[in-house]
PDB file of C-alpha atoms and ligand atoms in Angstrom:
ATOM      1  CA  MET W   7      12.966  18.715   8.683  1.00 50.00           C
ATOM      2  CA  ALA W   8      10.547  17.902   6.319  1.00 57.00           C
ATOM      3  CA  ASP W   9      10.906  17.689   3.099  1.00 61.00           C
ATOM      4  CA  GLN W  10       8.928  20.074   1.567  1.00 62.00           C
ATOM      5  CA  GLN W  11       9.135  17.995  -2.050  1.00 59.00           C
ATOM      6  CA  GLU W  12       7.452  15.318  -0.093  1.00 59.00           C
ATOM      7  CA  ARG W  13       5.201  17.676   1.318  1.00 59.00           C
ATOM      8  CA  ASN W  14       3.915  18.609  -2.090  1.00 51.00           C
ATOM      9  CA  SER W  15       4.278  15.014  -3.309  1.00 50.00           C
ATOM     10  CA  LEU W  16       1.604  13.676  -0.531  1.00 47.00           C
ATOM     11  CA  LYS W  17      -1.179  15.480  -1.722  1.00 49.00           C
ATOM     12  CA  ARG W  18       0.223  14.732  -5.441  1.00 46.00           C
ATOM     13  CA  GLU W  19       0.315  10.698  -5.187  1.00 52.00           C
ATOM     14  CA  ILE W  20      -1.107   7.916  -3.595  1.00 56.00           C
ATOM     15  CA  MET W  21       2.785   5.846  -3.619  1.00 64.00           C
ATOM     16  CA  PRO W  22       0.318   2.325  -3.348  1.00 74.00           C
ATOM     17  CA  GLU W  23       1.900   1.099  -0.828  1.00 88.00           C
ATOM     18  CA  GLY W  24      -0.818  -0.123   2.530  1.00 91.00           C
ATOM     19  CA  PRO W  25       0.620   2.805   5.138  1.00 94.00           C
ATOM     20  CA  SER W  26      -0.338   5.600   2.401  1.00 92.00           C
ATOM     21  CA  LEU W  27      -4.428   3.888   2.294  1.00 93.00           C
ATOM     22  CA  VAL W  28      -3.946   4.375   5.897  1.00 94.00           C
ATOM     23  CA  ILE W  29      -3.236   8.256   6.170  1.00 94.00           C
ATOM     24  CA  LEU W  30      -6.316   8.703   3.257  1.00 94.00           C
ATOM     25  CA  LYS W  31      -8.728   6.769   5.731  1.00 95.00           C
ATOM     26  CA  GLU W  32      -7.726   8.626   8.537  1.00 94.00           C
ATOM     27  CA  ALA W  33      -7.784  12.228   6.469  1.00 94.00           C
ATOM     28  CA  VAL W  34     -11.523  11.483   5.239  1.00 96.00           C
ATOM     29  CA  GLN W  35     -12.933  10.513   8.682  1.00 96.00           C
ATOM     30  CA  ALA W  36     -14.847  13.561   8.875  1.00 96.00           C
ATOM     31  CA  PHE W  37     -16.983  11.795   5.577  1.00 98.00           C
ATOM     32  CA  LYS W  38     -18.135   8.964   8.192  1.00 98.00           C
ATOM     33  CA  GLY W  39     -21.814   9.292   8.601  1.00 98.00           C
ATOM     34  CA  LYS W  40     -22.158  12.101   6.343  1.00 98.00           C
ATOM     35  CA  LYS W  41     -24.565  11.603   2.989  1.00 98.00           C
ATOM     36  CA  ILE W  42     -23.258  11.898  -0.472  1.00 98.00           C
ATOM     37  CA  ILE W  43     -25.385  15.451  -2.369  1.00 98.00           C
ATOM     38  CA  SER W  44     -24.326  14.573  -5.268  1.00 97.00           C
ATOM     39  CA  THR W  45     -21.479  12.689  -7.321  1.00 97.00           C
ATOM     40  CA  VAL W  46     -19.325  13.432 -10.450  1.00 95.00           C
ATOM     41  CA  GLY W  47     -16.657  12.074 -12.459  1.00 95.00           C
ATOM     42  CA  ASN W  48     -15.842  10.204 -15.494  1.00 94.00           C
ATOM     43  CA  SER W  49     -15.658   6.295 -14.070  1.00 91.00           C
ATOM     44  CA  LYS W  50     -17.264   3.921 -16.636  1.00 89.00           C
ATOM     45  CA  GLN W  51     -16.703   0.887 -14.402  1.00 86.00           C
ATOM     46  CA  PHE W  52     -20.616   1.744 -13.023  1.00 87.00           C
ATOM     47  CA  ASP W  53     -23.105   3.946 -12.725  1.00 92.00           C
ATOM     48  CA  ILE W  54     -21.608   6.111  -9.955  1.00 94.00           C
ATOM     49  CA  HIS W  55     -24.929   8.111  -9.333  1.00 94.00           C
ATOM     50  CA  LYS W  56     -25.905   5.151  -7.397  1.00 95.00           C
ATOM     51  CA  LEU W  57     -23.962   6.727  -4.659  1.00 97.00           C
ATOM     52  CA  ASP W  58     -26.717   9.669  -4.884  1.00 97.00           C
ATOM     53  CA  GLY W  59     -27.735  10.108  -1.341  1.00 97.00           C
ATOM     54  CA  GLN W  60     -26.361   7.643   0.082  1.00 98.00           C
ATOM     55  CA  VAL W  61     -24.700   7.787   3.451  1.00 98.00           C
ATOM     56  CA  ILE W  62     -21.510   6.593   3.804  1.00 98.00           C
ATOM     57  CA  THR W  63     -21.138   4.213   7.099  1.00 98.00           C
ATOM     58  CA  ASP W  64     -17.721   3.581   7.254  1.00 98.00           C
ATOM     59  CA  PHE W  65     -14.177   3.792   5.059  1.00 98.00           C
ATOM     60  CA  LYS W  66     -12.029   0.725   5.423  1.00 97.00           C
ATOM     61  CA  SER W  67      -8.677  -0.289   3.718  1.00 96.00           C
ATOM     62  CA  TRP W  68      -7.294  -3.887   2.395  1.00 96.00           C
ATOM     63  CA  GLY W  69      -3.766  -3.402   1.189  1.00 93.00           C
ATOM     64  CA  LYS W  70      -3.799  -1.480  -1.314  1.00 90.00           C
ATOM     65  CA  HIS W  71      -7.571  -1.357  -1.892  1.00 94.00           C
ATOM     66  CA  PHE W  72      -9.424   1.945   0.086  1.00 96.00           C
ATOM     67  CA  LEU W  73     -13.554   0.941   0.216  1.00 97.00           C
ATOM     68  CA  ILE W  74     -15.720   3.693   0.873  1.00 98.00           C
ATOM     69  CA  CYS W  75     -18.533   1.750   3.335  1.00 98.00           C
ATOM     70  CA  PHE W  76     -22.598   2.085   2.490  1.00 98.00           C
ATOM     71  CA  LYS W  77     -25.157   0.271   4.006  1.00 96.00           C
ATOM     72  CA  LYS W  78     -25.802  -2.477   1.481  1.00 95.00           C
ATOM     73  CA  PHE W  79     -22.904  -1.833  -0.372  1.00 97.00           C
ATOM     74  CA  THR W  80     -19.463  -0.967  -0.912  1.00 98.00           C
ATOM     75  CA  VAL W  81     -17.329   1.280  -3.210  1.00 98.00           C
ATOM     76  CA  ARG W  82     -13.171  -0.157  -3.804  1.00 97.00           C
ATOM     77  CA  ILE W  83     -10.734   2.627  -5.071  1.00 96.00           C
ATOM     78  CA  HIS W  84      -7.796   0.945  -6.220  1.00 94.00           C
ATOM     79  CA  PHE W  85      -4.658   3.427  -7.010  1.00 89.00           C
ATOM     80  CA  MET W  86      -2.735   1.861  -8.888  1.00 84.00           C
ATOM     81  CA  LEU W  87       0.515   3.066  -9.865  1.00 79.00           C
ATOM     82  CA  PHE W  88      -0.430   6.556 -10.132  1.00 83.00           C
ATOM     83  CA  GLY W  89      -3.617   7.289  -8.519  1.00 88.00           C
ATOM     84  CA  SER W  90      -4.563  10.434  -6.382  1.00 89.00           C
ATOM     85  CA  TYR W  91      -6.943  12.647  -4.123  1.00 92.00           C
ATOM     86  CA  ARG W  92      -7.942  15.420  -3.330  1.00 93.00           C
ATOM     87  CA  ILE W  93      -9.918  16.310  -0.118  1.00 94.00           C
ATOM     88  CA  ASN W  94     -11.797  19.398   0.060  1.00 94.00           C
ATOM     89  CA  GLU W  95     -10.423  20.953  -3.254  1.00 90.00           C
ATOM     90  CA  ASP W  96      -9.663  19.840  -6.979  1.00 86.00           C
ATOM     91  CA  LYS W  97      -7.739  19.585 -10.031  1.00 88.00           C
ATOM     92  CA  ASN W  98      -9.127  21.348 -12.582  1.00 87.00           C
ATOM     93  CA  THR W  99      -9.469  17.938 -13.713  1.00 91.00           C
ATOM     94  CA  VAL W 100     -12.732  15.461 -14.243  1.00 94.00           C
ATOM     95  CA  PRO W 101     -11.846  13.454 -11.560  1.00 95.00           C
ATOM     96  CA  ARG W 102     -12.513   9.568 -11.997  1.00 95.00           C
ATOM     97  CA  LEU W 103     -14.701   9.751  -9.056  1.00 97.00           C
ATOM     98  CA  GLY W 104     -16.211  13.218  -7.032  1.00 97.00           C
ATOM     99  CA  LEU W 105     -18.184  12.795  -4.109  1.00 98.00           C
ATOM    100  CA  GLN W 106     -20.105  16.341  -2.921  1.00 98.00           C
ATOM    101  CA  PHE W 107     -21.237  16.688   0.722  1.00 98.00           C
ATOM    102  CA  LYS W 108     -22.774  19.383   2.154  1.00 97.00           C
ATOM    103  CA  GLN W 109     -19.555  20.319   3.936  1.00 96.00           C
ATOM    104  CA  GLY W 110     -16.784  19.826   1.595  1.00 96.00           C
ATOM    105  CA  GLN W 111     -15.794  17.254  -1.160  1.00 96.00           C
ATOM    106  CA  ILE W 112     -13.434  14.001  -2.093  1.00 96.00           C
ATOM    107  CA  ASN W 113     -11.750  13.465  -5.824  1.00 96.00           C
ATOM    108  CA  PHE W 114      -9.958  10.423  -6.919  1.00 95.00           C
ATOM    109  CA  TYR W 115      -8.057  10.448  -9.266  1.00 94.00           C
ATOM    110  CA  ALA W 116      -6.614   8.002 -12.064  1.00 92.00           C
ATOM    111  CA  CYS W 117      -7.660   5.298  -9.856  1.00 93.00           C
ATOM    112  CA  SER W 118      -9.773   2.022 -10.698  1.00 94.00           C
ATOM    113  CA  VAL W 119     -13.206   2.001  -8.904  1.00 96.00           C
ATOM    114  CA  ARG W 120     -15.596  -1.029  -8.589  1.00 95.00           C
ATOM    115  CA  PHE W 121     -19.027  -1.339  -6.717  1.00 96.00           C
ATOM    116  CA  ILE W 122     -19.127  -4.075  -4.963  1.00 96.00           C
ATOM    117  CA  GLU W 123     -22.342  -5.699  -4.003  1.00 96.00           C
ATOM    118  CA  GLU W 124     -21.271  -8.989  -1.786  1.00 96.00           C
ATOM    119  CA  ASP W 125     -20.205  -8.493   2.359  1.00 96.00           C
ATOM    120  CA  ILE W 126     -16.645  -7.264   1.868  1.00 96.00           C
ATOM    121  CA  ASN W 127     -16.008  -9.745   4.913  1.00 96.00           C
ATOM    122  CA  GLU W 128     -16.245 -12.390   2.371  1.00 95.00           C
ATOM    123  CA  ILE W 129     -13.934 -11.053  -0.236  1.00 95.00           C
ATOM    124  CA  TYR W 130     -11.257 -10.014   2.032  1.00 96.00           C
ATOM    125  CA  ASP W 131      -8.903 -11.753   4.610  1.00 96.00           C
ATOM    126  CA  TRP W 132      -8.575  -8.972   7.150  1.00 97.00           C
ATOM    127  CA  THR W 133      -6.019 -10.979   8.388  1.00 98.00           C
ATOM    128  CA  ALA W 134      -3.773 -10.903   5.380  1.00 98.00           C
ATOM    129  CA  ASP W 135      -3.805  -7.339   5.950  1.00 97.00           C
ATOM    130  CA  VAL W 136       0.075  -5.842   7.575  1.00 97.00           C
ATOM    131  CA  MET W 137      -1.829  -2.736   8.660  1.00 96.00           C
ATOM    132  CA  ASN W 138      -5.261  -4.540  10.535  1.00 97.00           C
ATOM    133  CA  PRO W 139      -5.259  -5.517  13.972  1.00 97.00           C
ATOM    134  CA  ALA W 140      -6.328  -8.717  12.701  1.00 98.00           C
ATOM    135  CA  TRP W 141      -2.975  -9.734  10.844  1.00 98.00           C
ATOM    136  CA  ASP W 142      -2.140 -13.209  10.942  1.00 98.00           C
ATOM    137  CA  PRO W 143       1.731 -13.858  11.100  1.00 98.00           C
ATOM    138  CA  LYS W 144       1.117 -17.879  11.406  1.00 98.00           C
ATOM    139  CA  LYS W 145      -1.169 -17.777   8.396  1.00 98.00           C
ATOM    140  CA  ALA W 146       1.372 -15.637   6.712  1.00 98.00           C
ATOM    141  CA  LYS W 147       4.285 -18.247   7.619  1.00 97.00           C
ATOM    142  CA  THR W 148       1.318 -20.909   6.215  1.00 97.00           C
ATOM    143  CA  LYS W 149       1.097 -19.541   2.964  1.00 96.00           C
ATOM    144  CA  LEU W 150       4.804 -19.076   2.765  1.00 96.00           C
ATOM    145  CA  ARG W 151       5.737 -22.691   3.244  1.00 93.00           C
ATOM    146  CA  ASN W 152       2.865 -23.993   0.977  1.00 92.00           C
ATOM    147  CA  LYS W 153       4.712 -21.827  -1.693  1.00 88.00           C
ATOM    148  CA  LYS W 154       7.955 -23.941  -2.105  1.00 79.00           C
ATOM    149  CA  ASP W 155       8.943 -21.990  -5.539  1.00 90.00           C
ATOM    150  CA  LEU W 156       8.778 -18.613  -5.068  1.00 96.00           C
ATOM    151  CA  LEU W 157      11.561 -16.431  -4.428  1.00 98.00           C
ATOM    152  CA  VAL W 158      11.295 -13.822  -1.606  1.00 98.00           C
ATOM    153  CA  CYS W 159      11.365 -10.495  -3.587  1.00 98.00           C
ATOM    154  CA  ASP W 160       7.887 -11.873  -5.172  1.00 97.00           C
ATOM    155  CA  ALA W 161       6.724 -12.903  -1.954  1.00 98.00           C
ATOM    156  CA  LEU W 162       6.771  -9.677  -0.540  1.00 98.00           C
ATOM    157  CA  LEU W 163       4.770  -8.421  -3.192  1.00 96.00           C
ATOM    158  CA  ASP W 164       2.231 -10.909  -2.610  1.00 96.00           C
ATOM    159  CA  GLN W 165      -1.033  -9.552  -1.857  1.00 95.00           C
ATOM    160  CA  ASP W 166      -2.499 -12.628  -0.255  1.00 96.00           C
ATOM    161  CA  ILE W 167       0.143 -13.047   2.094  1.00 97.00           C
ATOM    162  CA  PHE W 168       1.085  -9.521   2.430  1.00 97.00           C
ATOM    163  CA  ALA W 169      -1.355  -7.432   1.199  1.00 97.00           C
ATOM    164  CA  GLY W 170      -0.512  -3.451   1.556  1.00 95.00           C
ATOM    165  CA  VAL W 171       3.520  -4.485   0.917  1.00 96.00           C
ATOM    166  CA  GLY W 172       4.467  -2.512  -2.011  1.00 94.00           C
ATOM    167  CA  ASN W 173       8.456  -2.137  -3.537  1.00 94.00           C
ATOM    168  CA  ILE W 174       9.757   0.322  -1.520  1.00 95.00           C
ATOM    169  CA  ILE W 175       8.904  -1.806   1.836  1.00 97.00           C
ATOM    170  CA  LYS W 176      10.382  -4.900  -0.171  1.00 97.00           C
ATOM    171  CA  ASN W 177      13.728  -3.630  -0.918  1.00 98.00           C
ATOM    172  CA  GLU W 178      13.956  -1.936   2.643  1.00 98.00           C
ATOM    173  CA  VAL W 179      12.925  -5.119   4.772  1.00 98.00           C
ATOM    174  CA  LEU W 180      15.265  -7.116   3.109  1.00 98.00           C
ATOM    175  CA  PHE W 181      17.923  -4.641   3.645  1.00 98.00           C
ATOM    176  CA  ARG W 182      16.723  -5.090   7.277  1.00 98.00           C
ATOM    177  CA  ILE W 183      17.002  -8.429   7.592  1.00 98.00           C
ATOM    178  CA  LYS W 184      20.031  -8.843   5.470  1.00 98.00           C
ATOM    179  CA  VAL W 185      18.425 -11.525   2.897  1.00 98.00           C
ATOM    180  CA  HIS W 186      19.438 -11.076  -1.222  1.00 98.00           C
ATOM    181  CA  PRO W 187      15.945 -10.661  -3.307  1.00 98.00           C
ATOM    182  CA  GLY W 188      16.484 -13.766  -5.583  1.00 98.00           C
ATOM    183  CA  SER W 189      16.618 -15.662  -2.404  1.00 98.00           C
ATOM    184  CA  MET W 190      13.817 -19.149  -2.560  1.00 97.00           C
ATOM    185  CA  VAL W 191      11.880 -18.773   0.351  1.00 97.00           C
ATOM    186  CA  SER W 192      11.946 -22.475   1.418  1.00 96.00           C
ATOM    187  CA  LYS W 193      16.132 -21.788   1.883  1.00 96.00           C
ATOM    188  CA  LEU W 194      15.565 -19.057   4.154  1.00 96.00           C
ATOM    189  CA  PRO W 195      16.711 -20.590   7.830  1.00 97.00           C
ATOM    190  CA  PRO W 196      13.599 -19.890  10.218  1.00 96.00           C
ATOM    191  CA  ALA W 197      14.963 -17.277  12.357  1.00 97.00           C
ATOM    192  CA  LYS W 198      14.950 -15.254   9.266  1.00 97.00           C
ATOM    193  CA  LEU W 199      11.411 -16.474   7.526  1.00 97.00           C
ATOM    194  CA  ASN W 200      10.564 -14.879  11.434  1.00 98.00           C
ATOM    195  CA  ALA W 201      12.513 -11.898  10.704  1.00 98.00           C
ATOM    196  CA  LEU W 202      10.736 -11.601   7.265  1.00 98.00           C
ATOM    197  CA  ILE W 203       7.018 -11.554   8.478  1.00 98.00           C
ATOM    198  CA  LYS W 204       7.693  -9.921  11.988  1.00 98.00           C
ATOM    199  CA  GLU W 205       9.561  -6.694   9.503  1.00 98.00           C
ATOM    200  CA  ALA W 206       7.035  -6.415   7.057  1.00 98.00           C
ATOM    201  CA  VAL W 207       5.151  -5.606   9.750  1.00 98.00           C
ATOM    202  CA  VAL W 208       7.476  -3.313  11.496  1.00 98.00           C
ATOM    203  CA  TYR W 209       8.519  -1.026   8.791  1.00 98.00           C
ATOM    204  CA  SER W 210       4.907  -0.953   7.399  1.00 97.00           C
ATOM    205  CA  PHE W 211       4.358   1.357  10.817  1.00 97.00           C
ATOM    206  CA  ASP W 212       7.706   3.236  10.423  1.00 97.00           C
ATOM    207  CA  PHE W 213       6.831   3.732   6.832  1.00 96.00           C
ATOM    208  CA  LEU W 214       3.623   5.302   8.094  1.00 95.00           C
ATOM    209  CA  LYS W 215       4.853   7.218  10.587  1.00 96.00           C
ATOM    210  CA  TRP W 216       7.674   8.845   8.283  1.00 95.00           C
ATOM    211  CA  LYS W 217       5.116   9.695   5.207  1.00 93.00           C
ATOM    212  CA  LYS W 218       2.845  11.266   7.782  1.00 92.00           C
ATOM    213  CA  GLU W 219       6.015  12.949   9.466  1.00 93.00           C
ATOM    214  CA  PHE W 220       7.278  13.440   5.528  1.00 92.00           C
ATOM    215  CA  VAL W 221      10.634  12.515   6.023  1.00 94.00           C
ATOM    216  CA  LEU W 222       9.620   8.920   4.499  1.00 93.00           C
ATOM    217  CA  LYS W 223      12.397   9.625   2.062  1.00 93.00           C
ATOM    218  CA  LYS W 224      15.531  10.382   4.092  1.00 94.00           C
ATOM    219  CA  HIS W 225      14.851   6.954   5.511  1.00 96.00           C
ATOM    220  CA  TRP W 226      15.459   4.948   2.803  1.00 96.00           C
ATOM    221  CA  LEU W 227      18.489   2.724   3.293  1.00 98.00           C
ATOM    222  CA  ALA W 228      18.204   0.584   0.048  1.00 97.00           C
ATOM    223  CA  HIS W 229      15.347   1.674  -2.380  1.00 96.00           C
ATOM    224  CA  THR W 230      16.588   3.483  -5.288  1.00 95.00           C
ATOM    225  CA  LYS W 231      20.105   3.892  -3.164  1.00 97.00           C
ATOM    226  CA  LYS W 232      23.365   3.301  -5.060  1.00 97.00           C
ATOM    227  CA  ILE W 233      25.742   2.641  -2.323  1.00 98.00           C
ATOM    228  CA  CYS W 234      25.322   0.376   1.038  1.00 98.00           C
ATOM    229  CA  PRO W 235      25.377   1.907   3.906  1.00 98.00           C
ATOM    230  CA  ARG W 236      26.949  -0.724   5.813  1.00 98.00           C
ATOM    231  CA  ASP W 237      29.400  -1.357   4.202  1.00 97.00           C
ATOM    232  CA  ASN W 238      29.824   1.017   1.383  1.00 98.00           C
ATOM    233  CA  THR W 239      29.451  -2.024  -1.951  1.00 98.00           C
ATOM    234  CA  PRO W 240      27.918  -0.639  -4.941  1.00 98.00           C
ATOM    235  CA  PHE W 241      24.054  -1.369  -5.041  1.00 98.00           C
ATOM    236  CA  ASP W 242      22.823  -3.654  -7.270  1.00 98.00           C
ATOM    237  CA  LYS W 243      19.670  -2.589  -8.954  1.00 97.00           C
ATOM    238  CA  LYS W 244      17.626  -5.934 -10.601  1.00 97.00           C
ATOM    239  CA  TYR W 245      14.460  -6.132 -12.112  1.00 97.00           C
ATOM    240  CA  LEU W 246      13.693  -9.592 -10.199  1.00 96.00           C
ATOM    241  CA  GLY W 247      11.080 -12.647 -10.301  1.00 96.00           C
ATOM    242  CA  LYS W 248       8.419 -12.965 -11.625  1.00 95.00           C
ATOM    243  CA  THR W 249       6.965  -9.315 -10.035  1.00 93.00           C
ATOM    244  CA  LYS W 250      10.208  -7.689 -12.033  1.00 93.00           C
ATOM    245  CA  ARG W 251       9.971  -4.990 -10.219  1.00 93.00           C
ATOM    246  CA  ARG W 252      13.424  -3.107  -8.838  1.00 94.00           C
ATOM    247  CA  SER W 253      15.333  -4.220  -6.688  1.00 97.00           C
ATOM    248  CA  PHE W 254      18.193  -2.411  -4.807  1.00 98.00           C
ATOM    249  CA  PHE W 255      19.956  -4.616  -2.852  1.00 98.00           C
ATOM    250  CA  CYS W 256      23.586  -5.415  -1.767  1.00 98.00           C
ATOM    251  CA  SER W 257      25.474  -8.744  -2.687  1.00 97.00           C
ATOM    252  CA  LYS W 258      27.967  -8.423  -0.125  1.00 98.00           C
ATOM    253  CA  CYS W 259      25.600  -8.161   3.218  1.00 98.00           C
ATOM    254  CA  GLN W 260      22.399  -9.576   1.466  1.00 98.00           C
ATOM    255  CA  ARG W 261      22.873 -13.224   1.978  1.00 98.00           C
ATOM    256  CA  LEU W 262      21.547 -15.395  -0.670  1.00 98.00           C
ATOM    257  CA  TYR W 263      20.093 -18.393   0.552  1.00 97.00           C
ATOM    258  CA  THR W 264      19.409 -20.812  -2.633  1.00 95.00           C
TER     259      THR W 264
HETATM  260 ZN1   ZN A 303      26.321  -4.127   2.415  1.00 89.70          ZN
END
């Protein structure tokens, strides 16, 4: 059964990992090709009224970036850690950016909003986005091999390599492939390196499916958990690597490669 709390939180917080942006992209498809009648918002990063009267040509996402495309420019929304959005409703507070259409509205809160004049195909490497059809695992492997002192916990969060992967996906992927988050990428056997790259994508699509069904949290095996479901060993919770994000792992079944 769907978790009611999770159902509510779907609207409230974006949970800033790539699959959430894919869900948002699908949710706003009705506004593709529509003209913005007016804009509101307290974003100071550019004159948001530049968008008045403009027609949205497409919505794209790259990792944790949400892109609203227009004929001659793009608006980038980054939800950071606490960003949220509302479609056809508002939060009784001034949004960072609110788009009003003849029918309907989209409001973005607590996010970073940027105006991009450059060609986004020059800026974004679509092959690095784990959710994108252009995702290229061979390129990811080359990037990983070129970074010798990288820990696996930092590698998965590196947006140049795995755009869209966040802390939840990191913890779950490492649990699935039985690799300790403090392992060195360069010390992983070839099969484990391949599994790391493969599961980063597979888990991201599982995340997408479960989040759409409001059952994501009940599928977590490691993230925020206390006991390893494989061998009942208490999980370690440590802030590892350069990124210092929470790692939940089992030191019995997740092997440390150093
Ligand atoms: Zn275990």
